[in-house]
């Protein structure tokens, strides 16, 4: 055990030394700390008394987040398995004379620290959570800890599922349909609670998500129960939630240590896959996760000539990766936006649209055009660079339109929108998609030389925010000075759409020659 402690301590010591020697990483850390400090200070500036919403709504959202992360992580066990070890661990720790239980514990500690870092986005939700529900910093840290535990248990579950089903297609189908049935049953119960509630759909959904039956949902329900117990001082809730999670994790660890070679096969396969992806990324390649079984469908091009071919190529690739009209990521974020709209529908369209746009900063897809930049084919097509760029972006525009129509088509009934509000909301969302895409184009054209990953991410996010500032400023001025006599929602959505489209066109035109020379993108 002392060897594992030494390895863990040395690894973190080397990470700190590497951080101090890297200006890019230091800048990234300073900006993150500054943003986090601003996030904590902003709610304190609110001087007016605030009437907080029911805290059970927050617990319902926590339940959804925990369940989603646990299920999505566990589901990997059906096809790819899971691992919280690196290639260095495989080469050094697995061949040493250390018991499998200690190695597993070492991996769990490593994964806990990684999960906490991965869940830092929860900390940035303090502003609205404090103003809306009165959440304190210790409470948010508890939610972060529960999130990390759900991720860890999900990965252990993934490893167990893979170890015991990888050799049998029948067992994999049983595990797959078992997980889907569990999710469908839980979701169906919550929806039924909302539809049958006399207090209203929102109260019914919240009550269903916080019910005792849903609290039995593996890991997610237990950790939510433990957090409620900690917050409310109910020792029985706290003890039962923690005890159930510990027993579950203990049983899974025991199953893993007794699975024999299947466990090591799972770790080696998954760790090697992750290592190859990281190596490709560092060398400048862009890898894409591809499932083991791909539904090919139609092959070949039926349409397209010259630069137009790239658009149809991207359509074929998207068709093989999506569910119905959208991919899984888009479906998830649309579902989250709809749930948020149900919770705050009394606030009206501006609140929902603001939240939807905020989530686009993290969910907007760059599309497949960015993958073409590291391949030589697009530079060899004898067409003007700007024309090739426009045709590559057509696939992204189509995706924005489909997402906006589906999202606001649902919100039309939830928020009781008028037809002009619906049309402008769709246009405004598409305009923000174009705006964020043009920001990505601008960064790829003028900042592709930045090789520090963290610094590149900062530049990307800052560019999206800066590109959105003019539209927001114009909208605020028009609203304050009443320059145009229009309904508030129409004025906001219309001015945002117009400004975003103008800025997107300008940024795209400035970046028009990025496909003229391949050397412009060698910095990746």
Coordinates of C-alpha atoms in Angstrom, one line a residue:
X1 CA 0.0 0.0 0.0
X2 CA 2.9 2.3 0.7
X3 CA 4.0 2.0 -3.0
X4 CA 0.5 3.1 -4.1
X5 CA 0.6 6.1 -1.7
X6 CA 4.0 7.0 -3.1
X7 CA 2.8 6.7 -6.7
X8 CA -0.3 8.8 -5.9
X9 CA 1.7 11.5 -4.1
X10 CA 4.4 11.7 -6.8
X11 CA 1.8 12.0 -9.5
X12 CA 0.2 15.0 -8.0
X13 CA 3.5 16.5 -7.1
X14 CA 4.6 16.3 -10.7
X15 CA 1.3 17.8 -11.9
X16 CA 1.8 20.8 -9.6
X17 CA 5.3 21.2 -10.9
X18 CA 4.1 21.0 -14.5
X19 CA 1.5 23.6 -13.8
X20 CA 4.0 26.0 -12.3
X21 CA 6.2 25.6 -15.4
X22 CA 3.4 26.1 -17.9
X23 CA 2.3 29.7 -18.5
X24 CA -0.7 28.6 -20.5
X25 CA -2.0 26.4 -17.7
X26 CA -1.3 29.1 -15.1
X27 CA -3.3 31.6 -17.2
X28 CA -6.1 29.0 -17.5
X29 CA -6.1 28.4 -13.7
X30 CA -6.1 32.2 -12.9
X31 CA -9.1 32.8 -15.2
X32 CA -11.0 29.8 -13.7
X33 CA -10.4 31.1 -10.2
X34 CA -11.4 34.6 -11.2
X35 CA -14.6 33.4 -12.9
X36 CA -15.4 31.2 -9.8
X37 CA -14.8 34.2 -7.5
X38 CA -17.1 36.4 -9.6
X39 CA -19.7 33.6 -9.6
X40 CA -19.6 33.6 -5.7
X41 CA -19.7 37.4 -5.4
X42 CA -22.5 38.2 -7.9
X43 CA -25.4 36.9 -5.7
X44 CA -24.1 39.0 -2.8
X45 CA -24.7 42.2 -4.8
X46 CA -28.4 41.4 -4.8
X47 CA -29.8 43.8 -2.2
X48 CA -33.5 43.3 -2.7
X49 CA -35.1 40.6 -0.6
X50 CA -35.6 37.4 -2.6
X51 CA -38.5 34.9 -2.3
X52 CA -36.9 31.5 -2.9
X53 CA -38.6 28.8 -4.8
X54 CA -39.4 25.4 -3.4
X55 CA -36.1 23.6 -2.6
X56 CA -37.7 20.3 -3.7
X57 CA -37.4 21.5 -7.3
X58 CA -33.7 21.6 -6.9
X59 CA -33.6 18.2 -5.4
X60 CA -35.6 16.9 -8.4
X61 CA -33.0 18.5 -10.8
X62 CA -30.2 16.9 -8.8
X63 CA -32.0 13.5 -9.1
X64 CA -32.2 13.9 -12.9
X65 CA -28.5 14.9 -13.1
X66 CA -27.3 12.0 -10.9
X67 CA -29.5 9.4 -12.7
X68 CA -28.4 10.6 -16.1
X69 CA -24.7 10.5 -15.3
X70 CA -24.9 7.1 -13.6
X71 CA -26.9 5.5 -16.4
X72 CA -24.9 6.9 -19.2
X73 CA -21.6 5.8 -17.5
X74 CA -23.0 2.4 -16.7
X75 CA -24.3 1.9 -20.3
X76 CA -20.7 1.9 -21.6
X77 CA -20.3 -1.5 -20.0
X78 CA -22.5 -3.0 -22.7
X79 CA -20.2 -2.2 -25.5
X80 CA -16.8 -0.7 -24.3
X81 CA -16.5 -1.3 -20.6
X82 CA -15.0 1.3 -18.2
X83 CA -11.7 2.0 -16.6
X84 CA -10.2 4.5 -14.2
X85 CA -6.6 3.5 -14.8
X86 CA -4.0 4.9 -17.2
X87 CA -1.5 3.1 -19.3
X88 CA 1.1 3.9 -16.8
X89 CA -1.0 2.2 -14.1
X90 CA -1.4 -0.9 -16.3
X91 CA 2.3 -1.1 -17.0
X92 CA 3.5 -0.4 -13.4
X93 CA 0.8 -1.3 -10.9
X94 CA -0.9 -4.3 -12.5
X95 CA 2.4 -6.3 -12.9
X96 CA 3.5 -5.6 -9.3
X97 CA 2.9 -7.8 -6.3
X98 CA -0.1 -5.8 -5.0
X99 CA -3.5 -7.3 -4.2
X100 CA -6.3 -6.6 -6.7
X101 CA -8.4 -5.0 -3.9
X102 CA -5.7 -2.4 -3.1
X103 CA -5.3 -1.7 -6.8
X104 CA -9.0 -1.2 -7.1
X105 CA -9.0 1.1 -4.1
X106 CA -6.2 3.1 -5.6
X107 CA -8.2 3.5 -8.8
X108 CA -11.2 4.6 -6.9
X109 CA -9.3 7.4 -5.1
X110 CA -7.9 8.5 -8.4
X111 CA -11.3 8.5 -10.0
X112 CA -12.8 10.5 -7.1
X113 CA -10.3 13.4 -7.6
X114 CA -10.9 13.3 -11.4
X115 CA -14.7 13.3 -11.0
X116 CA -14.5 16.3 -8.7
X117 CA -12.5 18.2 -11.3
X118 CA -14.9 17.1 -14.0
X119 CA -17.9 18.3 -12.0
X120 CA -16.5 21.8 -11.4
X121 CA -19.3 23.0 -13.8
X122 CA -21.6 22.5 -10.8
X123 CA -19.8 25.2 -8.9
X124 CA -20.4 27.7 -11.6
X125 CA -24.2 27.2 -11.1
X126 CA -24.0 28.9 -7.7
X127 CA -25.2 32.2 -8.9
X128 CA -28.6 31.3 -10.1
X129 CA -29.0 28.4 -7.6
X130 CA -28.4 30.9 -4.7
X131 CA -30.7 33.5 -6.1
X132 CA -33.5 31.0 -6.9
X133 CA -33.3 28.4 -4.2
X134 CA -31.0 30.0 -1.5
X135 CA -28.3 27.3 -2.0
X136 CA -25.2 27.9 0.0
X137 CA -21.6 27.0 -1.0
X138 CA -21.4 24.0 1.4
X139 CA -24.7 22.7 -0.1
X140 CA -23.3 23.0 -3.6
X141 CA -20.1 21.2 -2.6
X142 CA -22.3 18.4 -1.3
X143 CA -24.0 18.2 -4.6
X144 CA -20.6 18.1 -6.3
X145 CA -19.5 15.2 -4.0
X146 CA -22.7 13.3 -4.8
X147 CA -22.1 13.8 -8.5
X148 CA -18.6 12.4 -8.2
X149 CA -19.8 9.3 -6.3
X150 CA -22.4 8.7 -9.0
X151 CA -19.7 8.8 -11.7
X152 CA -17.5 6.4 -9.7
X153 CA -20.3 3.9 -9.1
X154 CA -21.3 4.2 -12.7
X155 CA -17.8 3.3 -13.9
X156 CA -17.6 0.4 -11.5
X157 CA -21.0 -0.8 -12.8
X158 CA -19.7 -0.4 -16.3
X159 CA -16.7 -2.6 -15.6
X160 CA -18.8 -5.3 -13.9
X161 CA -21.4 -5.3 -16.8
X162 CA -18.6 -5.7 -19.4
X163 CA -16.7 -8.4 -17.4
X164 CA -19.8 -10.6 -17.1
X165 CA -21.4 -9.9 -20.5
X166 CA -18.6 -9.4 -23.0
X167 CA -18.5 -13.1 -23.9
X168 CA -22.2 -13.5 -24.6
X169 CA -24.4 -11.4 -26.9
X170 CA -27.5 -12.7 -25.1
X171 CA -26.2 -11.4 -21.7
X172 CA -25.4 -8.0 -23.3
X173 CA -28.9 -7.7 -24.6
X174 CA -30.3 -8.6 -21.2
X175 CA -28.2 -6.0 -19.6
X176 CA -29.1 -3.4 -22.2
X177 CA -32.9 -3.9 -22.0
X178 CA -32.7 -4.2 -18.2
X179 CA -31.1 -0.7 -18.0
X180 CA -33.6 0.7 -20.5
X181 CA -36.5 -0.8 -18.6
X182 CA -35.4 0.7 -15.4
X183 CA -35.1 4.1 -16.9
X184 CA -38.4 3.8 -18.7
X185 CA -40.2 2.7 -15.5
X186 CA -38.7 5.6 -13.5
X187 CA -39.5 8.2 -16.2
X188 CA -43.0 6.8 -16.6
X189 CA -43.7 7.1 -12.9
X190 CA -42.5 10.7 -12.8
X191 CA -44.6 11.6 -15.9
X192 CA -47.6 9.9 -14.4
X193 CA -47.2 11.8 -11.2
X194 CA -47.2 15.0 -13.1
X195 CA -50.2 14.2 -15.2
X196 CA -52.3 12.9 -12.3
X197 CA -51.4 15.6 -9.8
X198 CA -54.3 17.9 -8.8
X199 CA -51.8 20.6 -7.7
X200 CA -50.5 21.0 -11.3
X201 CA -48.0 19.2 -13.6
X202 CA -44.9 21.0 -12.1
X203 CA -45.7 20.1 -8.5
X204 CA -46.6 16.6 -9.6
X205 CA -43.3 16.0 -11.4
X206 CA -41.3 17.4 -8.5
X207 CA -43.2 15.3 -6.1
X208 CA -42.7 12.2 -8.3
X209 CA -39.0 12.8 -8.6
X210 CA -38.7 13.2 -4.8
X211 CA -40.9 10.3 -4.0
X212 CA -39.8 7.3 -2.0
X213 CA -40.0 5.0 -5.0
X214 CA -37.7 7.1 -7.1
X215 CA -35.3 7.4 -4.1
X216 CA -34.7 3.7 -4.5
X217 CA -33.2 4.3 -8.0
X218 CA -29.6 2.8 -7.8
X219 CA -27.0 5.2 -6.5
X220 CA -28.6 8.4 -7.9
X221 CA -31.7 8.1 -5.6
X222 CA -29.5 7.0 -2.7
X223 CA -27.1 9.9 -3.0
X224 CA -29.9 12.4 -3.4
X225 CA -31.5 11.0 -0.2
X226 CA -28.2 11.4 1.6
X227 CA -27.9 15.1 0.5
X228 CA -31.5 15.8 1.7
X229 CA -30.7 14.2 5.0
X230 CA -27.6 16.3 5.4
X231 CA -29.4 19.5 4.5
X232 CA -32.5 18.9 6.6
X233 CA -30.7 17.2 9.5
X234 CA -32.6 13.9 9.1
X235 CA -30.0 11.4 10.2
X236 CA -32.0 8.4 8.9
X237 CA -32.0 9.8 5.4
X238 CA -28.3 10.5 5.5
X239 CA -27.4 7.1 7.0
X240 CA -29.6 5.0 4.6
X241 CA -28.3 6.8 1.5
X242 CA -24.7 6.4 2.4
X243 CA -25.1 2.8 3.6
X244 CA -26.9 1.7 0.4
X245 CA -24.2 3.3 -1.8
X246 CA -21.3 1.7 0.2
X247 CA -23.0 -1.7 0.1
X248 CA -23.6 -1.4 -3.6
X249 CA -20.0 -0.4 -4.3
X250 CA -18.6 -3.1 -2.0
X251 CA -20.6 -5.8 -3.9
X252 CA -19.4 -4.6 -7.3
X253 CA -15.8 -4.5 -6.2
X254 CA -16.1 -8.0 -4.9
X255 CA -17.7 -9.1 -8.2
X256 CA -14.8 -7.5 -10.1
X257 CA -12.1 -9.1 -8.1
X258 CA -13.7 -12.5 -8.6
X259 CA -14.3 -12.1 -12.4
X260 CA -10.8 -13.3 -13.2
X261 CA -9.3 -12.4 -16.6
X262 CA -12.5 -10.6 -17.8
X263 CA -11.7 -7.7 -15.4
X264 CA -8.1 -7.3 -16.7
X265 CA -9.4 -7.6 -20.3
X266 CA -11.9 -4.8 -19.7
X267 CA -9.2 -2.5 -18.1
X268 CA -6.7 -3.2 -20.8
X269 CA -9.1 -2.7 -23.7
X270 CA -10.7 0.5 -22.4
X271 CA -7.4 2.0 -21.2
X272 CA -5.8 1.4 -24.5
X273 CA -8.7 3.0 -26.4
X274 CA -8.5 6.1 -24.3
X275 CA -4.7 6.2 -24.6
X276 CA -4.9 6.0 -28.4
X277 CA -7.5 8.8 -28.5
X278 CA -5.2 11.1 -26.4
X279 CA -2.2 10.3 -28.5
X280 CA -4.1 11.1 -31.7
X281 CA -5.2 14.4 -30.1
X282 CA -1.7 15.4 -29.1
X283 CA -0.4 14.6 -32.6
X284 CA -3.0 16.9 -34.2
X285 CA -5.5 14.3 -35.3
X286 CA -9.2 14.5 -34.6
X287 CA -10.7 11.2 -33.6
X288 CA -14.3 10.3 -33.5
X289 CA -16.0 7.7 -31.4
X290 CA -17.5 5.0 -33.6
X291 CA -19.7 2.2 -32.3
X292 CA -18.8 -1.4 -32.8
X293 CA -21.8 -2.0 -35.1
X294 CA -22.6 0.8 -37.6
X295 CA -25.8 0.8 -39.5
X296 CA -24.5 1.8 -42.9
X297 CA -27.7 2.0 -44.8
X298 CA -27.3 3.6 -48.2
X299 CA -23.7 4.1 -49.5
X300 CA -22.2 6.4 -52.0
X301 CA -23.2 9.9 -53.1
X302 CA -26.4 10.6 -55.0
X303 CA -25.9 14.3 -55.2
X304 CA -23.2 16.9 -55.0
X305 CA -20.4 18.2 -57.2
X306 CA -17.2 20.0 -56.3
X307 CA -17.5 21.9 -53.0
X308 CA -21.1 20.9 -52.7
X309 CA -20.0 17.2 -52.1
X310 CA -18.8 18.0 -48.6
X311 CA -22.3 18.9 -47.5
X312 CA -23.7 15.6 -48.6
X313 CA -20.8 13.7 -47.2
X314 CA -21.5 15.3 -43.8
X315 CA -25.2 14.4 -44.1
X316 CA -24.4 10.8 -44.6
X317 CA -22.1 10.8 -41.6
X318 CA -24.7 12.5 -39.5
X319 CA -27.4 10.0 -40.5
X320 CA -25.3 7.1 -39.2
X321 CA -24.6 8.8 -35.9
X322 CA -28.0 10.3 -34.9
X323 CA -31.2 9.1 -33.3
X324 CA -34.1 10.0 -35.6
X325 CA -33.4 13.7 -36.6
X326 CA -30.9 14.5 -33.8
X327 CA -27.9 12.9 -32.1
X328 CA -28.0 11.9 -28.4
X329 CA -26.4 15.1 -27.2
X330 CA -28.9 17.3 -28.8
X331 CA -31.8 15.2 -27.5
X332 CA -30.4 15.4 -23.9
X333 CA -30.0 19.2 -24.0
X334 CA -33.4 19.7 -25.5
X335 CA -34.9 17.6 -22.8
X336 CA -33.1 19.6 -20.1
X337 CA -34.4 22.9 -21.6
X338 CA -37.9 21.6 -21.7
X339 CA -37.7 20.5 -18.1
X340 CA -36.4 23.9 -17.1
X341 CA -39.2 25.6 -19.0
X342 CA -41.7 23.5 -17.1
X343 CA -40.1 24.5 -13.8
X344 CA -40.0 28.3 -14.5
X345 CA -42.8 28.8 -17.0
X346 CA -44.3 31.5 -14.8
X347 CA -41.2 33.6 -15.6
X348 CA -42.0 33.6 -19.3
X349 CA -40.0 33.3 -22.5
X350 CA -37.0 35.6 -21.6
X351 CA -35.9 33.4 -18.7
X352 CA -36.2 30.1 -20.8
X353 CA -34.5 31.6 -23.8
X354 CA -31.6 33.0 -21.7
X355 CA -31.1 29.5 -20.1
X356 CA -31.3 27.8 -23.5
X357 CA -28.7 30.2 -24.9
X358 CA -26.4 29.8 -21.9
X359 CA -26.5 26.0 -22.4
X360 CA -25.6 26.4 -26.0
X361 CA -22.2 27.7 -24.9
X362 CA -21.5 24.1 -23.7
X363 CA -23.7 22.1 -26.0
X364 CA -23.3 23.8 -29.5
X365 CA -21.8 21.4 -31.9
X366 CA -18.9 22.6 -34.1
X367 CA -20.1 20.3 -36.8
X368 CA -18.0 18.2 -39.1
X369 CA -16.3 21.1 -40.9
X370 CA -13.6 21.3 -38.2
X371 CA -12.6 17.6 -38.9
X372 CA -12.0 18.5 -42.5
X373 CA -9.3 21.0 -41.6
X374 CA -6.8 18.3 -40.7
X375 CA -7.5 16.3 -43.9
X376 CA -5.9 17.2 -47.2
X377 CA -8.8 16.5 -49.4
X378 CA -10.7 19.8 -48.9
X379 CA -7.6 21.8 -49.9
X380 CA -7.3 19.9 -53.2
X381 CA -10.8 20.5 -54.4
X382 CA -10.4 23.2 -57.2
X383 CA -13.0 25.6 -55.8
X384 CA -12.8 29.0 -54.2
X385 CA -11.9 28.6 -50.4
X386 CA -14.9 30.6 -49.2
X387 CA -17.3 28.5 -51.3
X388 CA -15.9 25.3 -49.8
X389 CA -16.2 26.8 -46.3
X390 CA -19.9 27.8 -46.9
X391 CA -20.8 24.3 -48.2
X392 CA -19.1 22.7 -45.1
X393 CA -21.1 24.9 -42.8
X394 CA -24.5 24.0 -44.5
X395 CA -24.7 20.8 -42.4
X396 CA -24.2 22.7 -39.2
X397 CA -26.9 25.3 -40.2
X398 CA -29.4 22.5 -40.9
X399 CA -28.8 21.0 -37.5
X400 CA -29.4 24.3 -35.8
X401 CA -32.7 24.7 -37.6
X402 CA -33.9 21.3 -36.7
X403 CA -33.0 21.7 -33.0
X404 CA -34.6 25.1 -32.8
X405 CA -37.9 23.9 -34.5
X406 CA -38.2 20.9 -32.2
X407 CA -37.3 22.8 -29.0
X408 CA -39.5 25.8 -29.5
X409 CA -42.2 23.7 -31.1
X410 CA -42.5 22.0 -27.7
X411 CA -42.1 25.2 -25.7
X412 CA -44.9 26.8 -27.8
X413 CA -47.4 24.8 -25.8
X414 CA -45.6 25.0 -22.5
X415 CA -45.1 28.8 -22.5
X416 CA -48.3 29.6 -24.4
X417 CA -46.3 31.5 -27.1
X418 CA -47.8 33.5 -29.9
X419 CA -47.0 32.6 -33.5
X420 CA -44.7 35.6 -34.0
X421 CA -42.8 34.8 -30.7
X422 CA -42.4 31.2 -31.9
X423 CA -41.0 32.2 -35.3
X424 CA -38.6 34.8 -33.8
X425 CA -37.5 32.4 -31.0
X426 CA -36.5 29.8 -33.6
X427 CA -34.7 32.5 -35.7
X428 CA -32.9 33.8 -32.6
X429 CA -31.7 30.4 -31.5
X430 CA -30.4 29.6 -35.0
X431 CA -28.7 33.0 -35.0
X432 CA -26.9 32.2 -31.8
X433 CA -25.8 28.9 -33.3
X434 CA -24.4 30.7 -36.3
X435 CA -22.8 33.3 -34.0
X436 CA -21.0 30.6 -31.9
X437 CA -20.0 28.8 -35.1
X438 CA -18.5 32.0 -36.6
X439 CA -16.6 32.5 -33.3
X440 CA -15.2 29.0 -33.7
X441 CA -14.2 29.9 -37.3
X442 CA -12.5 33.0 -36.2
X443 CA -10.5 31.1 -33.6
X444 CA -9.5 28.4 -36.0
X445 CA -8.4 31.0 -38.5
X446 CA -6.4 33.3 -36.3
X447 CA -5.6 31.2 -33.2
X448 CA -4.9 27.7 -34.5
X449 CA -1.3 28.2 -33.5
X450 CA -2.3 27.9 -29.8
X451 CA -1.3 24.3 -28.9
X452 CA -2.0 24.5 -25.1
X453 CA -5.4 22.8 -24.8
X454 CA -6.6 24.8 -21.8
X455 CA -5.6 28.1 -23.4
X456 CA -7.4 27.2 -26.6
X457 CA -10.6 26.3 -24.7
X458 CA -10.4 29.7 -22.9
X459 CA -10.0 31.6 -26.2
X460 CA -12.9 29.7 -27.7
X461 CA -15.3 30.5 -24.9
X462 CA -14.1 34.1 -24.6
X463 CA -14.7 34.6 -28.4
X464 CA -18.2 33.3 -28.2
X465 CA -19.0 35.6 -25.3
X466 CA -17.4 38.6 -27.0
X467 CA -19.3 38.0 -30.2
X468 CA -22.6 37.9 -28.3
X469 CA -21.9 41.2 -26.5
X470 CA -22.9 43.6 -29.3
X471 CA -26.3 42.0 -29.8
X472 CA -27.0 42.0 -26.1
X473 CA -25.9 45.7 -25.8
X474 CA -28.1 46.8 -28.7
X475 CA -31.1 44.9 -27.2
X476 CA -30.6 46.5 -23.8
X477 CA -30.4 50.0 -25.4
X478 CA -33.5 49.5 -27.5
X479 CA -35.4 48.2 -24.5
X480 CA -34.3 51.0 -22.1
X481 CA -34.9 53.9 -24.5
X482 CA -38.0 52.4 -26.2
X483 CA -36.6 53.4 -29.7
X484 CA -39.0 50.9 -31.3
X485 CA -42.6 50.5 -30.1
X486 CA -42.9 46.7 -30.1
X487 CA -43.9 44.0 -27.6
X488 CA -40.9 43.2 -25.3
X489 CA -40.4 39.6 -26.4
X490 CA -40.6 40.6 -30.1
X491 CA -38.1 43.4 -29.6
X492 CA -35.6 41.3 -27.7
X493 CA -35.7 38.3 -30.1
X494 CA -35.7 40.5 -33.2
X495 CA -32.8 42.7 -32.3
X496 CA -30.7 39.7 -31.1
X497 CA -31.4 37.9 -34.3
X498 CA -30.4 40.8 -36.5
X499 CA -27.2 41.6 -34.6
X500 CA -26.1 38.0 -34.4
X501 CA -26.6 37.4 -38.1
X502 CA -24.7 40.5 -39.1
X503 CA -21.7 39.7 -36.7
X504 CA -21.7 36.1 -38.0
X505 CA -21.5 37.1 -41.6
X506 CA -18.7 39.6 -40.8
X507 CA -16.7 37.0 -38.8
X508 CA -17.2 34.4 -41.5
X509 CA -16.1 36.7 -44.2
X510 CA -12.9 37.7 -42.3
X511 CA -12.1 34.0 -42.0
X512 CA -12.9 33.2 -45.6
X513 CA -9.4 32.3 -46.7
X514 CA -8.8 29.6 -44.0
X515 CA -9.1 26.9 -46.6
X516 CA -6.7 28.6 -49.0
X517 CA -3.5 27.1 -47.5
X518 CA -3.3 24.0 -45.4
X519 CA -0.5 25.6 -43.4
X520 CA -3.0 27.9 -41.8
X521 CA -4.2 25.0 -39.6
X522 CA -1.0 23.2 -38.9
X523 CA -1.0 24.6 -35.3
X524 CA -3.5 22.1 -34.1

